[in-house]
Tab-separated table of C-alpha atoms in Angstrom:
chain	number	residue	atom	x	y	z
A	1	MET	CA	57.583	34.532	96.278
A	2	LYS	CA	59.352	36.270	93.429
A	3	ILE	CA	61.998	38.385	95.165
A	4	ALA	CA	64.231	41.079	93.669
A	5	ILE	CA	67.452	41.521	95.637
A	6	LEU	CA	69.053	44.838	94.745
A	7	GLY	CA	72.787	44.665	95.441
A	8	GLY	CA	72.672	40.879	95.697
A	9	ASP	CA	76.373	40.490	94.812
A	10	GLY	CA	77.452	42.231	98.019
A	11	PHE	CA	78.568	41.265	101.515
A	12	VAL	CA	75.059	40.767	102.926
A	13	GLY	CA	73.196	40.585	99.611
A	14	TRP	CA	74.910	37.384	98.426
A	15	PRO	CA	74.241	35.205	101.507
A	16	THR	CA	70.695	36.612	101.622
A	17	SER	CA	70.157	35.586	98.001
A	18	LEU	CA	71.349	32.046	98.754
A	19	HIS	CA	69.293	31.821	101.945
A	20	LEU	CA	66.036	32.836	100.265
A	21	SER	CA	66.668	30.733	97.164
A	22	ASP	CA	67.283	27.767	99.454
A	23	GLN	CA	63.770	28.273	100.849
A	24	GLY	CA	62.284	27.923	97.388
A	25	HIS	CA	61.752	31.575	96.477
A	26	GLU	CA	62.375	32.787	92.925
A	27	VAL	CA	65.356	35.077	93.431
A	28	HIS	CA	66.528	37.766	91.012
A	29	ILE	CA	69.744	39.674	91.751
A	30	ILE	CA	69.968	43.187	90.326
A	31	ASP	CA	73.423	44.708	90.702
A	32	ASN	CA	75.773	47.055	88.877
A	33	LEU	CA	78.816	45.240	90.356
A	34	SER	CA	80.136	48.565	91.662
A	35	ARG	CA	81.636	46.918	94.755
A	36	ARG	CA	83.985	44.955	92.497
A	37	TRP	CA	85.007	48.159	90.708
A	38	ILE	CA	85.701	49.800	94.067
A	39	ASP	CA	88.078	46.924	94.883
A	40	ALA	CA	89.967	47.805	91.712
A	41	GLU	CA	89.969	51.503	92.626
A	42	LEU	CA	91.329	50.848	96.115
A	43	GLY	CA	93.857	48.278	94.909
A	44	VAL	CA	92.571	45.665	97.321
A	45	GLN	CA	90.677	42.400	97.041
A	46	SER	CA	88.363	40.357	99.184
A	47	LEU	CA	90.305	38.112	101.543
A	48	THR	CA	88.250	35.223	100.183
A	49	PRO	CA	88.549	34.544	96.432
A	50	MET	CA	85.365	35.604	94.658
A	51	ASP	CA	84.266	34.229	91.324
A	52	SER	CA	82.110	36.240	88.945
A	53	ILE	CA	78.434	36.538	89.839
A	54	GLN	CA	77.624	34.368	86.828
A	55	GLU	CA	79.933	31.594	88.068
A	56	ARG	CA	78.591	31.884	91.615
A	57	THR	CA	75.006	31.446	90.445
A	58	ARG	CA	76.060	28.562	88.181
A	59	ILE	CA	77.609	26.728	91.133
A	60	TRP	CA	74.482	27.357	93.221
A	61	LYS	CA	72.341	25.824	90.459
A	62	GLN	CA	74.735	22.862	90.250
A	63	GLU	CA	74.652	22.260	94.008
A	64	THR	CA	70.943	22.829	94.705
A	65	GLY	CA	68.992	22.786	91.454
A	66	ASN	CA	67.757	26.300	92.263
A	67	SER	CA	68.280	29.138	89.804
A	68	ILE	CA	69.268	32.643	90.871
A	69	ARG	CA	68.938	35.028	87.946
A	70	PHE	CA	71.338	37.967	87.587
A	71	HIS	CA	70.488	41.273	85.890
A	72	LEU	CA	73.175	43.918	85.312
A	73	ILE	CA	71.364	47.203	86.016
A	74	ASP	CA	72.574	50.396	87.696
A	75	ILE	CA	69.385	51.444	89.457
A	76	ALA	CA	70.854	54.804	90.505
A	77	ALA	CA	71.683	55.757	86.898
A	78	GLU	CA	69.360	53.700	84.683
A	79	TYR	CA	65.899	54.569	85.929
A	80	GLU	CA	63.967	53.650	82.790
A	81	VAL	CA	65.802	50.327	82.413
A	82	PHE	CA	65.100	49.469	86.053
A	83	LYS	CA	61.486	50.598	85.801
A	84	GLY	CA	61.098	48.416	82.710
A	85	TRP	CA	62.470	45.419	84.593
A	86	LEU	CA	60.020	45.985	87.470
A	87	ALA	CA	57.137	46.358	84.992
A	88	GLU	CA	58.027	43.050	83.333
A	89	HIS	CA	58.717	40.959	86.439
A	90	ARG	CA	56.522	42.606	89.138
A	91	PRO	CA	58.214	40.966	92.149
A	92	ASP	CA	56.275	40.213	95.331
A	93	ALA	CA	59.083	41.592	97.499
A	94	ILE	CA	62.122	43.801	96.941
A	95	ILE	CA	65.143	43.725	99.239
A	96	HIS	CA	67.242	46.861	98.852
A	97	PHE	CA	70.990	46.534	99.530
A	98	ALA	CA	72.058	48.600	96.510
A	99	GLU	CA	73.964	51.348	98.318
A	100	GLN	CA	77.620	52.200	98.925
A	101	ARG	CA	77.950	50.815	102.463
A	102	ALA	CA	81.253	52.037	103.934
A	103	ALA	CA	81.468	55.123	106.132
A	104	PRO	CA	85.247	55.553	105.648
A	105	TYR	CA	84.935	55.276	101.852
A	106	SER	CA	82.215	57.943	101.921
A	107	MET	CA	84.643	60.324	103.700
A	108	LYS	CA	87.765	59.739	101.570
A	109	SER	CA	87.385	62.875	99.429
A	110	ASP	CA	84.839	65.284	98.015
A	111	SER	CA	84.334	63.014	94.993
A	112	HIS	CA	83.662	60.007	97.246
A	113	LYS	CA	81.125	62.057	99.171
A	114	ASN	CA	79.392	63.015	95.934
A	115	TYR	CA	79.405	59.429	94.690
A	116	THR	CA	77.899	58.101	97.925
A	117	VAL	CA	75.109	60.687	98.011
A	118	ASN	CA	74.285	60.370	94.299
A	119	ASN	CA	74.381	56.573	94.272
A	120	ASN	CA	72.551	55.883	97.518
A	121	THR	CA	69.878	58.563	97.380
A	122	ASN	CA	69.093	58.097	93.687
A	123	ALA	CA	68.937	54.326	94.040
A	124	THR	CA	66.396	54.578	96.860
A	125	HIS	CA	64.274	57.247	95.205
A	126	HIS	CA	64.293	55.552	91.800
A	127	LEU	CA	62.985	52.408	93.459
A	128	LEU	CA	60.204	54.176	95.344
A	129	ASN	CA	59.258	56.340	92.380
A	130	ALA	CA	59.059	53.354	90.025
A	131	MET	CA	56.930	51.343	92.453
A	132	VAL	CA	54.376	54.151	92.586
A	133	ALA	CA	54.416	54.722	88.820
A	134	LEU	CA	53.799	51.008	88.198
A	135	ASP	CA	51.229	50.510	90.985
A	136	LEU	CA	53.551	47.797	92.260
A	137	ASP	CA	52.361	46.495	95.626
A	138	ALA	CA	55.583	44.758	96.636
A	139	HIS	CA	56.909	44.590	100.176
A	140	LEU	CA	60.067	46.706	100.233
A	141	ILE	CA	62.715	45.696	102.794
A	142	HIS	CA	65.639	48.086	103.154
A	143	LEU	CA	68.930	47.369	104.880
A	144	GLY	CA	69.677	50.493	106.868
A	145	THR	CA	72.068	51.051	109.746
A	146	MET	CA	72.143	51.651	113.481
A	147	GLY	CA	74.300	54.633	112.533
A	148	VAL	CA	71.206	56.717	111.771
A	149	TYR	CA	70.845	57.111	115.537
A	150	GLY	CA	74.412	58.214	116.164
A	151	TYR	CA	76.298	57.022	119.215
A	152	SER	CA	75.467	59.644	121.830
A	153	ASN	CA	73.838	58.435	125.021
A	154	VAL	CA	70.952	60.094	126.867
A	155	GLY	CA	70.543	57.402	129.504
A	156	ALA	CA	67.717	55.555	127.729
A	157	ALA	CA	67.524	52.648	125.301
A	158	ILE	CA	67.238	53.587	121.623
A	159	PRO	CA	63.752	52.475	120.527
A	160	GLU	CA	62.972	50.714	117.274
A	161	GLY	CA	62.472	53.636	114.957
A	162	TYR	CA	59.960	55.777	116.803
A	163	LEU	CA	60.088	57.902	119.945
A	164	SER	CA	57.152	59.030	122.111
A	165	VAL	CA	57.487	62.696	123.087
A	166	ASP	CA	55.368	65.258	124.911
A	167	VAL	CA	54.830	68.540	123.078
A	168	LYS	CA	53.698	71.642	124.914
A	169	THR	CA	50.620	73.135	123.231
A	170	LEU	CA	49.760	76.824	122.961
A	171	SER	CA	47.367	76.410	125.870
A	172	GLY	CA	50.171	75.081	128.047
A	173	GLU	CA	48.978	71.487	128.079
A	174	LYS	CA	50.978	68.481	126.924
A	175	ALA	CA	50.159	66.589	123.763
A	176	GLU	CA	51.760	63.198	123.124
A	177	GLN	CA	53.296	62.517	119.735
A	178	GLU	CA	55.284	59.646	118.259
A	179	ILE	CA	58.073	60.842	116.009
A	180	LEU	CA	60.865	59.243	114.016
A	181	TYR	CA	63.830	58.939	116.377
A	182	PRO	CA	66.068	62.018	115.801
A	183	ALA	CA	68.747	61.318	113.227
A	184	ASN	CA	72.377	61.911	114.170
A	185	PRO	CA	74.549	60.640	111.297
A	186	GLY	CA	78.280	60.216	111.824
A	187	SER	CA	79.389	60.159	108.177
A	188	ILE	CA	78.169	60.905	104.658
A	189	TYR	CA	77.208	57.241	104.312
A	190	HIS	CA	75.113	57.397	107.479
A	191	MET	CA	73.573	60.658	106.278
A	192	THR	CA	72.303	58.941	103.122
A	193	LYS	CA	70.605	56.321	105.305
A	194	CYS	CA	68.917	59.147	107.210
A	195	LEU	CA	67.692	60.570	103.897
A	196	ASP	CA	66.383	57.093	103.041
A	197	GLN	CA	64.319	57.168	106.234
A	198	LEU	CA	62.607	60.384	105.186
A	199	LEU	CA	61.926	59.088	101.682
A	200	PHE	CA	60.347	55.956	103.160
A	201	GLN	CA	58.183	57.980	105.549
A	202	PHE	CA	56.901	60.141	102.690
A	203	TYR	CA	56.112	57.303	100.273
A	204	ALA	CA	54.441	55.210	102.963
A	205	LYS	CA	52.274	58.173	103.944
A	206	ASN	CA	51.599	59.531	100.471
A	207	ASP	CA	51.350	56.367	98.378
A	208	SER	CA	50.734	53.613	100.951
A	209	LEU	CA	53.859	51.694	100.011
A	210	ARG	CA	54.584	48.768	102.354
A	211	ILE	CA	58.085	49.340	103.714
A	212	THR	CA	60.281	47.703	106.342
A	213	ASP	CA	63.495	49.490	107.357
A	214	LEU	CA	66.146	47.398	109.120
A	215	HIS	CA	68.614	49.374	111.223
A	216	GLN	CA	71.501	46.924	111.265
A	217	GLY	CA	74.542	46.759	113.515
A	218	ILE	CA	78.085	45.885	112.418
A	219	VAL	CA	78.149	42.500	110.695
A	220	TRP	CA	80.812	39.955	111.602
A	221	GLY	CA	81.568	36.383	110.586
A	222	THR	CA	82.106	34.700	107.234
A	223	HIS	CA	79.917	31.690	106.670
A	224	THR	CA	76.210	30.988	106.506
A	225	GLU	CA	74.662	27.565	106.111
A	226	GLN	CA	74.454	28.060	102.345
A	227	THR	CA	77.923	29.537	101.706
A	228	ARG	CA	79.486	26.446	103.332
A	229	ARG	CA	78.104	24.143	100.646
A	230	HIS	CA	80.797	24.800	98.067
A	231	LYS	CA	84.083	26.684	98.202
A	232	GLN	CA	83.007	28.850	95.259
A	233	LEU	CA	79.915	30.053	97.138
A	234	ILE	CA	82.029	31.683	99.854
A	235	ASN	CA	81.075	35.209	100.819
A	236	ARG	CA	83.343	38.190	100.284
A	237	PHE	CA	85.433	39.173	103.315
A	238	ASP	CA	86.825	42.701	103.612
A	239	TYR	CA	89.814	43.550	105.785
A	240	ASP	CA	90.956	46.940	104.474
A	241	GLY	CA	90.601	50.216	106.328
A	242	ASP	CA	87.620	51.370	104.284
A	243	TYR	CA	85.369	48.309	104.025
A	244	GLY	CA	86.568	45.931	106.730
A	245	THR	CA	84.276	45.913	109.781
A	246	VAL	CA	85.991	46.230	113.136
A	247	LEU	CA	85.628	42.727	114.548
A	248	ASN	CA	86.467	40.999	111.266
A	249	ARG	CA	89.497	43.293	110.918
A	250	PHE	CA	90.732	42.356	114.383
A	251	LEU	CA	90.423	38.666	113.589
A	252	ILE	CA	92.351	39.025	110.337
A	253	GLN	CA	95.032	41.166	111.970
A	254	ALA	CA	95.472	38.477	114.620
A	255	ALA	CA	95.733	35.760	111.972
A	256	VAL	CA	98.624	37.490	110.158
A	257	ASP	CA	100.472	38.657	113.291
A	258	TYR	CA	99.542	42.310	112.816
A	259	PRO	CA	98.718	44.487	115.837
A	260	LEU	CA	95.013	44.955	116.549
A	261	THR	CA	94.375	48.571	115.548
A	262	VAL	CA	92.244	50.361	118.136
A	263	HIS	CA	91.563	53.962	117.140
A	264	GLY	CA	91.309	56.533	119.903
A	265	THR	CA	90.633	55.184	123.381
A	266	GLY	CA	88.612	52.225	122.116
A	267	GLY	CA	85.780	53.358	124.355
A	268	GLN	CA	83.344	53.550	121.446
A	269	THR	CA	80.439	51.126	121.898
A	270	ARG	CA	79.075	49.474	118.760
A	271	ALA	CA	76.166	47.157	117.961
A	272	PHE	CA	76.953	43.797	116.322
A	273	ILE	CA	75.228	40.957	114.499
A	274	HIS	CA	76.540	37.722	112.960
A	275	ILE	CA	76.070	37.293	109.199
A	276	GLN	CA	73.872	34.210	109.752
A	277	ASP	CA	71.552	36.238	111.999
A	278	SER	CA	71.505	39.038	109.440
A	279	VAL	CA	70.012	36.801	106.745
A	280	ARG	CA	67.644	35.229	109.282
A	281	CYS	CA	66.351	38.684	110.278
A	282	ILE	CA	65.677	39.521	106.635
A	283	GLU	CA	63.716	36.282	106.340
A	284	LEU	CA	61.658	37.171	109.445
A	285	ALA	CA	60.956	40.661	108.101
A	286	LEU	CA	59.857	39.123	104.801
A	287	GLN	CA	57.409	36.873	106.641
A	288	ASN	CA	55.893	39.775	108.599
A	289	PRO	CA	55.121	42.581	106.134
A	290	PRO	CA	53.268	45.758	107.066
A	291	LYS	CA	49.786	46.280	105.674
A	292	MET	CA	49.029	48.841	102.999
A	293	GLY	CA	48.542	52.183	104.747
A	294	ASP	CA	50.729	51.259	107.732
A	295	ARG	CA	53.625	53.483	108.699
A	296	VAL	CA	57.146	52.248	107.962
A	297	LYS	CA	57.975	49.225	110.111
A	298	VAL	CA	61.387	49.686	111.749
A	299	TYR	CA	63.494	46.966	113.379
A	300	ASN	CA	66.820	47.308	115.174
A	301	GLN	CA	68.724	44.453	113.554
A	302	MET	CA	71.434	43.759	116.120
A	303	THR	CA	72.048	41.169	118.826
A	304	GLU	CA	74.670	42.607	121.205
A	305	THR	CA	76.838	45.636	121.946
A	306	HIS	CA	80.539	45.815	122.811
A	307	ARG	CA	83.207	48.435	123.364
A	308	VAL	CA	85.939	48.359	120.729
A	309	LYS	CA	88.744	47.993	123.284
A	310	ASP	CA	86.916	45.095	124.966
A	311	LEU	CA	86.750	43.307	121.610
A	312	ALA	CA	90.451	43.899	121.053
A	313	GLU	CA	91.252	42.462	124.483
A	314	LEU	CA	89.019	39.440	123.788
A	315	ILE	CA	90.781	38.709	120.494
A	316	SER	CA	94.157	39.316	122.116
A	317	ARG	CA	93.409	36.712	124.795
A	318	LEU	CA	92.141	34.272	122.173
A	319	THR	CA	95.026	34.629	119.731
A	320	GLY	CA	97.928	36.225	121.574
A	321	ALA	CA	97.846	39.270	119.278
A	322	LYS	CA	99.191	42.608	120.515
A	323	VAL	CA	97.061	45.764	120.620
A	324	ALA	CA	98.078	49.108	119.077
A	325	TYR	CA	96.272	52.343	119.995
A	326	LEU	CA	96.291	54.793	117.089
A	327	PRO	CA	94.791	58.234	116.383
A	328	ASN	CA	91.119	58.042	115.470
A	329	PRO	CA	90.389	59.034	111.847
A	330	ARG	CA	86.714	59.567	112.726
A	331	LYS	CA	85.177	62.659	114.296
A	332	GLU	CA	83.290	61.115	117.194
A	333	ALA	CA	83.092	61.036	120.963
A	334	ALA	CA	86.033	59.241	122.558
A	335	GLU	CA	83.672	57.220	124.779
A	336	ASN	CA	79.992	56.353	124.477
A	337	ASP	CA	77.394	53.978	125.820
A	338	LEU	CA	74.891	52.285	123.540
A	339	VAL	CA	71.699	50.668	124.779
A	340	VAL	CA	69.415	49.399	122.034
A	341	GLU	CA	65.964	47.799	121.979
A	342	ASN	CA	65.668	44.753	119.707
A	343	LYS	CA	62.528	43.087	121.048
A	344	GLN	CA	60.718	42.672	117.743
A	345	PHE	CA	63.052	40.122	116.176
A	346	LEU	CA	63.364	38.222	119.456
A	347	GLU	CA	59.569	38.038	119.678
A	348	LEU	CA	59.478	36.718	116.095
A	349	GLY	CA	61.727	33.834	117.097
A	350	LEU	CA	65.297	34.988	116.446
A	351	ASN	CA	67.761	32.930	118.503
A	352	PRO	CA	70.818	35.210	118.439
A	353	ILE	CA	74.329	34.056	117.662
A	354	THR	CA	76.716	35.759	120.070
A	355	LEU	CA	80.488	36.187	120.191
A	356	GLU	CA	81.532	32.662	121.065
A	357	GLU	CA	85.130	31.516	120.920
A	358	GLY	CA	84.371	28.802	118.371
A	359	LEU	CA	82.899	31.199	115.844
A	360	LEU	CA	85.709	33.693	116.383
A	361	SER	CA	88.233	30.898	115.825
A	362	GLU	CA	86.394	29.952	112.632
A	363	VAL	CA	86.994	33.437	111.244
A	364	VAL	CA	90.673	33.295	112.243
A	365	ASP	CA	90.958	29.955	110.450
A	366	VAL	CA	89.482	31.466	107.278
A	367	ALA	CA	91.914	34.372	107.570
A	368	LYS	CA	94.883	32.030	107.960
A	369	THR	CA	93.760	29.957	104.971
A	370	TYR	CA	93.778	33.012	102.713
A	371	ALA	CA	96.529	34.995	104.458
A	372	TYR	CA	98.575	34.957	101.242
A	373	ARG	CA	95.963	37.301	99.721
A	374	ILE	CA	96.397	39.991	102.391
A	375	ASP	CA	98.180	43.225	101.478
A	376	LYS	CA	99.278	44.639	104.837
A	377	SER	CA	99.597	48.126	103.342
A	378	ARG	CA	95.796	48.147	102.949
A	379	ILE	CA	95.075	47.326	106.591
A	380	PRO	CA	95.450	50.829	108.133
A	381	ALA	CA	92.309	52.988	108.300
A	382	VAL	CA	93.402	56.187	106.563
A	383	SER	CA	90.170	57.873	105.408
A	384	ALA	CA	89.843	60.860	107.741
A	385	TRP	CA	86.670	62.729	108.588
A	386	THR	CA	88.265	66.224	108.426
A	387	LYS	CA	91.439	67.797	107.043
A	388	GLU	CA	92.635	68.483	110.577
A	389	ILE	CA	92.217	64.845	111.615
A	390	ALA	CA	93.927	63.680	108.405
A	391	ALA	CA	97.179	65.330	109.476
A	392	ASP	CA	97.507	62.876	112.390
A	393	VAL	CA	96.296	59.673	110.716
A	394	GLU	CA	98.942	56.999	110.352
A	395	HIS	CA	99.279	55.704	106.785
A	396	ASP	CA	102.411	53.599	107.193
A	397	PRO	CA	101.844	50.009	108.423
A	398	GLU	CA	105.540	49.815	109.366
A	399	HIS	CA	105.460	53.009	111.454
A	400	PRO	CA	106.900	52.725	114.987
A	401	ARG	CA	103.423	53.389	116.397
A	402	LEU	CA	102.418	50.047	114.965
A	403	LYS	CA	105.633	48.447	116.143
A	404	SER	CA	105.315	49.749	119.694
A	405	VAL	CA	102.249	48.003	121.016
A	406	SER	CA	100.709	47.457	124.408
């Protein structure tokens, strides 16, 4: 297939591009490289050294003989340019990663909130709008988030996208309906993913677009089969308080003898998936498209759930790292359960990678290799959800609260 990967320079987009190119697909990356500009804004860099996208694709061609073509387009701002590209190339499938992906970054300030909403919502709508205008029957796969569901618990497993409910009619009888699972976003970033859901529902219903929405858990790990082939193909690896995901952050903190930062009680339960499984799920979704006229196909793209404090204790046992409990910069329940259905990918043949000591050690080894690139002042999570919470957030990595650990 000819596949357009929007945001293909990013944390999940890059290994996905390599994975699909390795299978013989014609891969085109469309990206505005905004994630690299955000690194410059935040004064932080990927733990792993990243070459330019042009150099990365050159190395991939050198190692495999397969070409990945890069196109510098801002799909949220350059609608006509993007529409022109789609009209010329008419891909068979489009994989949409082109959104600002960090909840903490989306809550840093009013301008960061505006940027996240404008970028994410416009990118999604420009894509859908252009597909309709061009009569482009491509399978659209979107990388969403488990965060659209929120983290509250009602004593039942979260279904894959849709919920069966009974509605009381005017005559007093019950009528069964299947609705989109109620959205409960926990940040501006998560809110934009909820807006994406509604846009997908409308365009599938109104224009019969074929859409798959993947509600993904927190991604951990560094390598995939393809990124191991050459040191310059390595994926980016974020450790800072805005973009670093919790498990990867713990592993890096352990590698540089920094306390594992648990915010609040650590009783928050999160869904997780390894980066190799993430690209495999995208491949499975690509192989199983909905038919024209079908409703949006929704998968829960996760493999396991863990409490944050349990992860910290696991890493502490593995590495000897201490644990520091700090005020929570997020506005969320102190404790929650999370039970999630993920039958569809398992039925399609996914063999999940779980938190095994060997893979965790692999991440620690990567962190130790590039420890010289770590700026400890960027490790604390300082983006607060409200002004009141901000007053208690710890900005100083040398503060006694980080020196006095359990």
